[in-house]
Amino acid sequence: MNFTIPETVLDLQNIRNELVRMEDSIIFKFIERSHFPTCPAVYDPNHELLTIPNFEGSFLDWALMHAEITQSQLRRFESPDETPFFPDHILDPILPSIHYPQVLAPYASEVNYNNKIKHTYIEKIIPLISKYQGDQEENFGSVTGCDIELLQSLSRRIHFGKFVAEAKYQSDIPLYTKLIKDKDINGIMENITNSAVEEKILERLILKAEVYGVDPANKEGERRITPEYLVKIYKEIVIPITKEVEVDYLLRRLEDE
Ligand SMILES: O=C(O)C(=O)C[C@]1(C(=O)O)C=C[C@@H](O)C=C1
């Protein structure tokens, strides 16, 4: 899909194809992160080994914020599929603006689930995918680099829910208008849910984890990511938060009408 061509952005099939492609990069990033232990020091706002003068927050927060500041100057957050973790700290781009056509509602950038994504990543995903529990000081930098990449990939995937929601709204405006006016959260959730698509995603993830998760040159067939964990992460975290994004986006959809 091409963000300068609105028709391609709101085509549900294109959006789903993009979500499928994102699975690959997310799986490979999980594999990268799984080489390291949990490293709780990186997420602890008051850790003695990782205190940063004049900064309140964890080492990961500090690194992610500075990565985003640089990326904002490279125009990353002008793109409607990118959502910053530190929206109050990013800067104007140095590169000239692209002026993407507006395909989402004007409030779309305010639908920001990154705090929840970061929290869930640290609390639930890290313990699941890490090699073992504990710190390994010499890897703090690598771990932080992996975390930034993974968090940004997960954020992009989950906030794609805004495009899905807009496409679904456009496909049945009378239905969604009624549900939104009635503030019928359960009704919206029911209508945006497609269990067959979800099942397909989970089946495909099992297959991908089986193929990508084993190094073909490794005689012992050691696993780098288990299908069970991948399915658990998608089923319990990625898909549910994507649906929350969809519902939140839709609840405000009639604001300016
Ligand atoms: O593909 C869709 O229709 C979506 O809404 C996306 C998604 C997902 O997160 O992958 C979420 C809800 C649906 O039940 C199916 C899949």
PDB file of N, CA and C in Angstrom, residues 167-253:
ATOM      1  N   ALA A 167     -11.514   1.597   7.280  1.00  0.00           N
ATOM      2  CA  ALA A 167     -11.999   0.813   6.131  1.00  0.00           C
ATOM      3  C   ALA A 167     -13.351   0.167   6.471  1.00  0.00           C
ATOM      4  N   LYS A 168     -13.468  -0.345   7.685  1.00  0.00           N
ATOM      5  CA  LYS A 168     -14.727  -1.003   8.092  1.00  0.00           C
ATOM      6  C   LYS A 168     -15.847   0.038   8.212  1.00  0.00           C
ATOM      7  N   TYR A 169     -15.505   1.191   8.751  1.00  0.00           N
ATOM      8  CA  TYR A 169     -16.507   2.272   8.866  1.00  0.00           C
ATOM      9  C   TYR A 169     -17.016   2.661   7.480  1.00  0.00           C
ATOM     10  N   GLN A 170     -16.083   2.857   6.559  1.00  0.00           N
ATOM     11  CA  GLN A 170     -16.465   3.270   5.193  1.00  0.00           C
ATOM     12  C   GLN A 170     -17.315   2.194   4.501  1.00  0.00           C
ATOM     13  N   SER A 171     -17.096   0.935   4.881  1.00  0.00           N
ATOM     14  CA  SER A 171     -17.815  -0.146   4.202  1.00  0.00           C
ATOM     15  C   SER A 171     -19.265  -0.276   4.692  1.00  0.00           C
ATOM     16  N   ASP A 172     -19.586   0.297   5.857  1.00  0.00           N
ATOM     17  CA  ASP A 172     -20.971   0.253   6.337  1.00  0.00           C
ATOM     18  C   ASP A 172     -21.230   1.448   7.272  1.00  0.00           C
ATOM     19  N   ILE A 173     -21.324   2.621   6.660  1.00  0.00           N
ATOM     20  CA  ILE A 173     -21.468   3.843   7.462  1.00  0.00           C
ATOM     21  C   ILE A 173     -22.763   3.832   8.303  1.00  0.00           C
ATOM     22  N   PRO A 174     -23.927   3.415   7.746  1.00  0.00           N
ATOM     23  CA  PRO A 174     -25.144   3.438   8.575  1.00  0.00           C
ATOM     24  C   PRO A 174     -25.031   2.566   9.836  1.00  0.00           C
ATOM     25  N   LEU A 175     -24.477   1.349   9.662  1.00  0.00           N
ATOM     26  CA  LEU A 175     -24.332   0.445  10.806  1.00  0.00           C
ATOM     27  C   LEU A 175     -23.459   1.073  11.889  1.00  0.00           C
ATOM     28  N   TYR A 176     -22.257   1.541  11.486  1.00  0.00           N
ATOM     29  CA  TYR A 176     -21.329   2.084  12.488  1.00  0.00           C
ATOM     30  C   TYR A 176     -21.848   3.393  13.085  1.00  0.00           C
ATOM     31  N   THR A 177     -22.554   4.200  12.279  1.00  0.00           N
ATOM     32  CA  THR A 177     -23.091   5.448  12.814  1.00  0.00           C
ATOM     33  C   THR A 177     -24.049   5.137  13.975  1.00  0.00           C
ATOM     34  N   LYS A 178     -24.875   4.129  13.783  1.00  0.00           N
ATOM     35  CA  LYS A 178     -25.830   3.772  14.841  1.00  0.00           C
ATOM     36  C   LYS A 178     -25.084   3.285  16.094  1.00  0.00           C
ATOM     37  N   LEU A 179     -24.137   2.370  15.869  1.00  0.00           N
ATOM     38  CA  LEU A 179     -23.397   1.810  17.012  1.00  0.00           C
ATOM     39  C   LEU A 179     -22.642   2.907  17.771  1.00  0.00           C
ATOM     40  N   ILE A 180     -22.057   3.838  17.007  1.00  0.00           N
ATOM     41  CA  ILE A 180     -21.261   4.909  17.636  1.00  0.00           C
ATOM     42  C   ILE A 180     -22.204   5.844  18.411  1.00  0.00           C
ATOM     43  N   LYS A 181     -23.328   6.197  17.800  1.00  0.00           N
ATOM     44  CA  LYS A 181     -24.292   7.091  18.482  1.00  0.00           C
ATOM     45  C   LYS A 181     -24.803   6.454  19.763  1.00  0.00           C
ATOM     46  N   ASP A 182     -25.011   5.126  19.720  1.00  0.00           N
ATOM     47  CA  ASP A 182     -25.488   4.403  20.910  1.00  0.00           C
ATOM     48  C   ASP A 182     -24.355   4.106  21.905  1.00  0.00           C
ATOM     49  N   LYS A 183     -23.130   4.518  21.549  1.00  0.00           N
ATOM     50  CA  LYS A 183     -21.939   4.184  22.369  1.00  0.00           C
ATOM     51  C   LYS A 183     -21.914   2.678  22.700  1.00  0.00           C
ATOM     52  N   ASP A 184     -22.283   1.884  21.696  1.00  0.00           N
ATOM     53  CA  ASP A 184     -22.397   0.438  21.885  1.00  0.00           C
ATOM     54  C   ASP A 184     -21.037  -0.236  21.652  1.00  0.00           C
ATOM     55  N   ILE A 185     -20.227  -0.185  22.695  1.00  0.00           N
ATOM     56  CA  ILE A 185     -18.858  -0.717  22.591  1.00  0.00           C
ATOM     57  C   ILE A 185     -18.868  -2.202  22.234  1.00  0.00           C
ATOM     58  N   ASN A 186     -19.763  -2.968  22.888  1.00  0.00           N
ATOM     59  CA  ASN A 186     -19.817  -4.408  22.596  1.00  0.00           C
ATOM     60  C   ASN A 186     -20.236  -4.653  21.153  1.00  0.00           C
ATOM     61  N   GLY A 187     -21.200  -3.856  20.687  1.00  0.00           N
ATOM     62  CA  GLY A 187     -21.661  -3.996  19.302  1.00  0.00           C
ATOM     63  C   GLY A 187     -20.549  -3.671  18.313  1.00  0.00           C
ATOM     64  N   ILE A 188     -19.783  -2.621  18.609  1.00  0.00           N
ATOM     65  CA  ILE A 188     -18.665  -2.269  17.717  1.00  0.00           C
ATOM     66  C   ILE A 188     -17.647  -3.409  17.716  1.00  0.00           C
ATOM     67  N   MET A 189     -17.321  -3.878  18.927  1.00  0.00           N
ATOM     68  CA  MET A 189     -16.340  -4.972  19.051  1.00  0.00           C
ATOM     69  C   MET A 189     -16.797  -6.197  18.254  1.00  0.00           C
ATOM     70  N   GLU A 190     -18.067  -6.517  18.366  1.00  0.00           N
ATOM     71  CA  GLU A 190     -18.605  -7.688  17.648  1.00  0.00           C
ATOM     72  C   GLU A 190     -18.463  -7.514  16.138  1.00  0.00           C
ATOM     73  N   ASN A 191     -18.762  -6.302  15.675  1.00  0.00           N
ATOM     74  CA  ASN A 191     -18.743  -6.067  14.228  1.00  0.00           C
ATOM     75  C   ASN A 191     -17.344  -5.968  13.631  1.00  0.00           C
ATOM     76  N   ILE A 192     -16.387  -5.499  14.426  1.00  0.00           N
ATOM     77  CA  ILE A 192     -15.018  -5.431  13.872  1.00  0.00           C
ATOM     78  C   ILE A 192     -14.311  -6.778  13.976  1.00  0.00           C
ATOM     79  N   THR A 193     -14.876  -7.691  14.760  1.00  0.00           N
ATOM     80  CA  THR A 193     -14.208  -8.990  14.956  1.00  0.00           C
ATOM     81  C   THR A 193     -14.502  -9.932  13.792  1.00  0.00           C
ATOM     82  N   ASN A 194     -13.447 -10.534  13.301  1.00  0.00           N
ATOM     83  CA  ASN A 194     -13.587 -11.548  12.255  1.00  0.00           C
ATOM     84  C   ASN A 194     -12.795 -12.769  12.727  1.00  0.00           C
ATOM     85  N   SER A 195     -13.512 -13.696  13.361  1.00  0.00           N
ATOM     86  CA  SER A 195     -12.829 -14.827  14.008  1.00  0.00           C
ATOM     87  C   SER A 195     -12.089 -15.695  13.005  1.00  0.00           C
ATOM     88  N   ALA A 196     -12.625 -15.797  11.774  1.00  0.00           N
ATOM     89  CA  ALA A 196     -11.955 -16.627  10.762  1.00  0.00           C
ATOM     90  C   ALA A 196     -10.583 -16.033  10.425  1.00  0.00           C
ATOM     91  N   VAL A 197     -10.535 -14.698  10.315  1.00  0.00           N
ATOM     92  CA  VAL A 197      -9.244 -14.046  10.019  1.00  0.00           C
ATOM     93  C   VAL A 197      -8.278 -14.265  11.189  1.00  0.00           C
ATOM     94  N   GLU A 198      -8.783 -14.137  12.401  1.00  0.00           N
ATOM     95  CA  GLU A 198      -7.910 -14.336  13.571  1.00  0.00           C
ATOM     96  C   GLU A 198      -7.348 -15.770  13.603  1.00  0.00           C
ATOM     97  N   GLU A 199      -8.229 -16.745  13.324  1.00  0.00           N
ATOM     98  CA  GLU A 199      -7.788 -18.146  13.314  1.00  0.00           C
ATOM     99  C   GLU A 199      -6.669 -18.361  12.293  1.00  0.00           C
ATOM    100  N   LYS A 200      -6.859 -17.778  11.126  1.00  0.00           N
ATOM    101  CA  LYS A 200      -5.871 -17.893  10.035  1.00  0.00           C
ATOM    102  C   LYS A 200      -4.523 -17.330  10.462  1.00  0.00           C
ATOM    103  N   ILE A 201      -4.578 -16.177  11.143  1.00  0.00           N
ATOM    104  CA  ILE A 201      -3.333 -15.542  11.614  1.00  0.00           C
ATOM    105  C   ILE A 201      -2.598 -16.504  12.546  1.00  0.00           C
ATOM    106  N   LEU A 202      -3.346 -17.079  13.493  1.00  0.00           N
ATOM    107  CA  LEU A 202      -2.703 -17.948  14.485  1.00  0.00           C
ATOM    108  C   LEU A 202      -2.130 -19.203  13.827  1.00  0.00           C
ATOM    109  N   GLU A 203      -2.896 -19.756  12.860  1.00  0.00           N
ATOM    110  CA  GLU A 203      -2.393 -20.949  12.137  1.00  0.00           C
ATOM    111  C   GLU A 203      -1.104 -20.622  11.383  1.00  0.00           C
ATOM    112  N   ARG A 204      -1.111 -19.426  10.745  1.00  0.00           N
ATOM    113  CA  ARG A 204       0.060 -19.038   9.959  1.00  0.00           C
ATOM    114  C   ARG A 204       1.268 -18.805  10.872  1.00  0.00           C
ATOM    115  N   LEU A 205       1.015 -18.261  12.070  1.00  0.00           N
ATOM    116  CA  LEU A 205       2.119 -17.997  12.994  1.00  0.00           C
ATOM    117  C   LEU A 205       2.773 -19.295  13.449  1.00  0.00           C
ATOM    118  N   ILE A 206       1.959 -20.317  13.653  1.00  0.00           N
ATOM    119  CA  ILE A 206       2.518 -21.611  14.073  1.00  0.00           C
ATOM    120  C   ILE A 206       3.469 -22.117  12.984  1.00  0.00           C
ATOM    121  N   LEU A 207       3.000 -22.010  11.749  1.00  0.00           N
ATOM    122  CA  LEU A 207       3.800 -22.461  10.607  1.00  0.00           C
ATOM    123  C   LEU A 207       5.101 -21.652  10.491  1.00  0.00           C
ATOM    124  N   LYS A 208       4.958 -20.339  10.624  1.00  0.00           N
ATOM    125  CA  LYS A 208       6.141 -19.474  10.495  1.00  0.00           C
ATOM    126  C   LYS A 208       7.138 -19.743  11.622  1.00  0.00           C
ATOM    127  N   ALA A 209       6.614 -19.924  12.843  1.00  0.00           N
ATOM    128  CA  ALA A 209       7.527 -20.173  13.972  1.00  0.00           C
ATOM    129  C   ALA A 209       8.243 -21.499  13.760  1.00  0.00           C
ATOM    130  N   GLU A 210       7.551 -22.471  13.160  1.00  0.00           N
ATOM    131  CA  GLU A 210       8.173 -23.771  12.919  1.00  0.00           C
ATOM    132  C   GLU A 210       9.289 -23.668  11.880  1.00  0.00           C
ATOM    133  N   VAL A 211       9.073 -22.794  10.892  1.00  0.00           N
ATOM    134  CA  VAL A 211      10.085 -22.658   9.840  1.00  0.00           C
ATOM    135  C   VAL A 211      11.199 -21.680  10.240  1.00  0.00           C
ATOM    136  N   TYR A 212      10.810 -20.468  10.636  1.00  0.00           N
ATOM    137  CA  TYR A 212      11.837 -19.452  10.960  1.00  0.00           C
ATOM    138  C   TYR A 212      12.508 -19.726  12.297  1.00  0.00           C
ATOM    139  N   GLY A 213      11.816 -20.466  13.153  1.00  0.00           N
ATOM    140  CA  GLY A 213      12.300 -20.636  14.521  1.00  0.00           C
ATOM    141  C   GLY A 213      13.400 -21.665  14.665  1.00  0.00           C
ATOM    142  N   VAL A 214      13.721 -22.364  13.582  1.00  0.00           N
ATOM    143  CA  VAL A 214      14.778 -23.371  13.670  1.00  0.00           C
ATOM    144  C   VAL A 214      15.872 -23.017  12.672  1.00  0.00           C
ATOM    145  N   ASP A 215      17.094 -22.955  13.169  1.00  0.00           N
ATOM    146  CA  ASP A 215      18.223 -22.688  12.280  1.00  0.00           C
ATOM    147  C   ASP A 215      18.494 -23.975  11.484  1.00  0.00           C
ATOM    148  N   PRO A 216      18.349 -23.947  10.121  1.00  0.00           N
ATOM    149  CA  PRO A 216      18.506 -25.188   9.350  1.00  0.00           C
ATOM    150  C   PRO A 216      19.911 -25.787   9.462  1.00  0.00           C
ATOM    151  N   ALA A 217      20.893 -24.953   9.862  1.00  0.00           N
ATOM    152  CA  ALA A 217      22.263 -25.461   9.972  1.00  0.00           C
ATOM    153  C   ALA A 217      22.547 -26.055  11.356  1.00  0.00           C
ATOM    154  N   ASN A 218      21.615 -25.869  12.274  1.00  0.00           N
ATOM    155  CA  ASN A 218      21.834 -26.358  13.633  1.00  0.00           C
ATOM    156  C   ASN A 218      21.381 -27.815  13.744  1.00  0.00           C
ATOM    157  N   LYS A 219      22.353 -28.704  13.911  1.00  0.00           N
ATOM    158  CA  LYS A 219      22.067 -30.145  13.898  1.00  0.00           C
ATOM    159  C   LYS A 219      21.121 -30.568  15.020  1.00  0.00           C
ATOM    160  N   GLU A 220      21.233 -29.853  16.162  1.00  0.00           N
ATOM    161  CA  GLU A 220      20.377 -30.232  17.298  1.00  0.00           C
ATOM    162  C   GLU A 220      18.936 -29.753  17.138  1.00  0.00           C
ATOM    163  N   GLY A 221      18.719 -28.937  16.112  1.00  0.00           N
ATOM    164  CA  GLY A 221      17.364 -28.433  15.881  1.00  0.00           C
ATOM    165  C   GLY A 221      16.848 -27.554  17.009  1.00  0.00           C
ATOM    166  N   GLU A 222      17.778 -26.806  17.657  1.00  0.00           N
ATOM    167  CA  GLU A 222      17.392 -25.952  18.780  1.00  0.00           C
ATOM    168  C   GLU A 222      16.411 -24.860  18.345  1.00  0.00           C
ATOM    169  N   ARG A 223      15.379 -24.623  19.133  1.00  0.00           N
ATOM    170  CA  ARG A 223      14.362 -23.621  18.781  1.00  0.00           C
ATOM    171  C   ARG A 223      14.750 -22.221  19.231  1.00  0.00           C
ATOM    172  N   ARG A 224      14.489 -21.232  18.349  1.00  0.00           N
ATOM    173  CA  ARG A 224      14.764 -19.854  18.738  1.00  0.00           C
ATOM    174  C   ARG A 224      13.490 -19.156  19.192  1.00  0.00           C
ATOM    175  N   ILE A 225      12.374 -19.595  18.681  1.00  0.00           N
ATOM    176  CA  ILE A 225      11.094 -19.078  19.193  1.00  0.00           C
ATOM    177  C   ILE A 225      10.076 -20.212  19.105  1.00  0.00           C
ATOM    178  N   THR A 226       9.285 -20.380  20.139  1.00  0.00           N
ATOM    179  CA  THR A 226       8.343 -21.501  20.107  1.00  0.00           C
ATOM    180  C   THR A 226       6.995 -21.024  19.549  1.00  0.00           C
ATOM    181  N   PRO A 227       6.339 -21.875  18.753  1.00  0.00           N
ATOM    182  CA  PRO A 227       5.032 -21.496  18.205  1.00  0.00           C
ATOM    183  C   PRO A 227       4.043 -21.131  19.313  1.00  0.00           C
ATOM    184  N   GLU A 228       4.113 -21.859  20.448  1.00  0.00           N
ATOM    185  CA  GLU A 228       3.152 -21.603  21.541  1.00  0.00           C
ATOM    186  C   GLU A 228       3.258 -20.173  22.041  1.00  0.00           C
ATOM    187  N   TYR A 229       4.502 -19.695  22.229  1.00  0.00           N
ATOM    188  CA  TYR A 229       4.690 -18.343  22.756  1.00  0.00           C
ATOM    189  C   TYR A 229       4.240 -17.299  21.750  1.00  0.00           C
ATOM    190  N   LEU A 230       4.560 -17.560  20.495  1.00  0.00           N
ATOM    191  CA  LEU A 230       4.187 -16.603  19.452  1.00  0.00           C
ATOM    192  C   LEU A 230       2.661 -16.477  19.368  1.00  0.00           C
ATOM    193  N   VAL A 231       1.995 -17.619  19.389  1.00  0.00           N
ATOM    194  CA  VAL A 231       0.528 -17.618  19.341  1.00  0.00           C
ATOM    195  C   VAL A 231      -0.039 -16.911  20.572  1.00  0.00           C
ATOM    196  N   LYS A 232       0.546 -17.200  21.728  1.00  0.00           N
ATOM    197  CA  LYS A 232       0.080 -16.573  22.972  1.00  0.00           C
ATOM    198  C   LYS A 232       0.215 -15.046  22.877  1.00  0.00           C
ATOM    199  N   ILE A 233       1.348 -14.583  22.370  1.00  0.00           N
ATOM    200  CA  ILE A 233       1.586 -13.133  22.278  1.00  0.00           C
ATOM    201  C   ILE A 233       0.562 -12.485  21.335  1.00  0.00           C
ATOM    202  N   TYR A 234       0.313 -13.130  20.215  1.00  0.00           N
ATOM    203  CA  TYR A 234      -0.658 -12.557  19.271  1.00  0.00           C
ATOM    204  C   TYR A 234      -2.086 -12.661  19.811  1.00  0.00           C
ATOM    205  N   LYS A 235      -2.413 -13.816  20.343  1.00  0.00           N
ATOM    206  CA  LYS A 235      -3.788 -14.062  20.782  1.00  0.00           C
ATOM    207  C   LYS A 235      -4.163 -13.227  22.008  1.00  0.00           C
ATOM    208  N   GLU A 236      -3.204 -13.082  22.925  1.00  0.00           N
ATOM    209  CA  GLU A 236      -3.542 -12.410  24.195  1.00  0.00           C
ATOM    210  C   GLU A 236      -3.139 -10.943  24.227  1.00  0.00           C
ATOM    211  N   ILE A 237      -2.258 -10.531  23.308  1.00  0.00           N
ATOM    212  CA  ILE A 237      -1.763  -9.147  23.388  1.00  0.00           C
ATOM    213  C   ILE A 237      -1.966  -8.391  22.071  1.00  0.00           C
ATOM    214  N   VAL A 238      -1.359  -8.889  21.005  1.00  0.00           N
ATOM    215  CA  VAL A 238      -1.328  -8.093  19.762  1.00  0.00           C
ATOM    216  C   VAL A 238      -2.733  -7.882  19.177  1.00  0.00           C
ATOM    217  N   ILE A 239      -3.462  -8.962  18.978  1.00  0.00           N
ATOM    218  CA  ILE A 239      -4.799  -8.823  18.369  1.00  0.00           C
ATOM    219  C   ILE A 239      -5.759  -8.071  19.310  1.00  0.00           C
ATOM    220  N   PRO A 240      -5.819  -8.439  20.608  1.00  0.00           N
ATOM    221  CA  PRO A 240      -6.732  -7.680  21.482  1.00  0.00           C
ATOM    222  C   PRO A 240      -6.439  -6.175  21.526  1.00  0.00           C
ATOM    223  N   ILE A 241      -5.157  -5.783  21.567  1.00  0.00           N
ATOM    224  CA  ILE A 241      -4.889  -4.323  21.631  1.00  0.00           C
ATOM    225  C   ILE A 241      -5.217  -3.679  20.280  1.00  0.00           C
ATOM    226  N   THR A 242      -4.990  -4.403  19.178  1.00  0.00           N
ATOM    227  CA  THR A 242      -5.383  -3.863  17.854  1.00  0.00           C
ATOM    228  C   THR A 242      -6.892  -3.592  17.853  1.00  0.00           C
ATOM    229  N   LYS A 243      -7.644  -4.488  18.454  1.00  0.00           N
ATOM    230  CA  LYS A 243      -9.107  -4.313  18.489  1.00  0.00           C
ATOM    231  C   LYS A 243      -9.502  -3.138  19.392  1.00  0.00           C
ATOM    232  N   GLU A 244      -8.763  -2.953  20.472  1.00  0.00           N
ATOM    233  CA  GLU A 244      -9.020  -1.785  21.338  1.00  0.00           C
ATOM    234  C   GLU A 244      -8.786  -0.497  20.557  1.00  0.00           C
ATOM    235  N   VAL A 245      -7.704  -0.480  19.760  1.00  0.00           N
ATOM    236  CA  VAL A 245      -7.412   0.689  18.927  1.00  0.00           C
ATOM    237  C   VAL A 245      -8.576   0.928  17.973  1.00  0.00           C
ATOM    238  N   GLU A 246      -9.061  -0.140  17.350  1.00  0.00           N
ATOM    239  CA  GLU A 246     -10.173  -0.014  16.391  1.00  0.00           C
ATOM    240  C   GLU A 246     -11.403   0.590  17.077  1.00  0.00           C
ATOM    241  N   VAL A 247     -11.748   0.047  18.237  1.00  0.00           N
ATOM    242  CA  VAL A 247     -12.956   0.520  18.936  1.00  0.00           C
ATOM    243  C   VAL A 247     -12.781   1.985  19.351  1.00  0.00           C
ATOM    244  N   ASP A 248     -11.626   2.305  19.916  1.00  0.00           N
ATOM    245  CA  ASP A 248     -11.372   3.684  20.356  1.00  0.00           C
ATOM    246  C   ASP A 248     -11.455   4.667  19.211  1.00  0.00           C
ATOM    247  N   TYR A 249     -10.862   4.272  18.098  1.00  0.00           N
ATOM    248  CA  TYR A 249     -10.881   5.127  16.909  1.00  0.00           C
ATOM    249  C   TYR A 249     -12.326   5.327  16.451  1.00  0.00           C
ATOM    250  N   LEU A 250     -13.097   4.249  16.418  1.00  0.00           N
ATOM    251  CA  LEU A 250     -14.479   4.338  15.913  1.00  0.00           C
ATOM    252  C   LEU A 250     -15.381   5.149  16.846  1.00  0.00           C
ATOM    253  N   LEU A 251     -15.156   5.023  18.151  1.00  0.00           N
ATOM    254  CA  LEU A 251     -16.029   5.738  19.094  1.00  0.00           C
ATOM    255  C   LEU A 251     -16.009   7.254  18.863  1.00  0.00           C
ATOM    256  N   ARG A 252     -14.905   7.754  18.322  1.00  0.00           N
ATOM    257  CA  ARG A 252     -14.800   9.207  18.085  1.00  0.00           C
ATOM    258  C   ARG A 252     -15.124   9.589  16.642  1.00  0.00           C
ATOM    259  N   ARG A 253     -15.524   8.602  15.833  1.00  0.00           N
ATOM    260  CA  ARG A 253     -15.578   8.823  14.384  1.00  0.00           C
ATOM    261  C   ARG A 253     -16.591   9.886  13.946  1.00  0.00           C
TER     262      ARG A 253
END
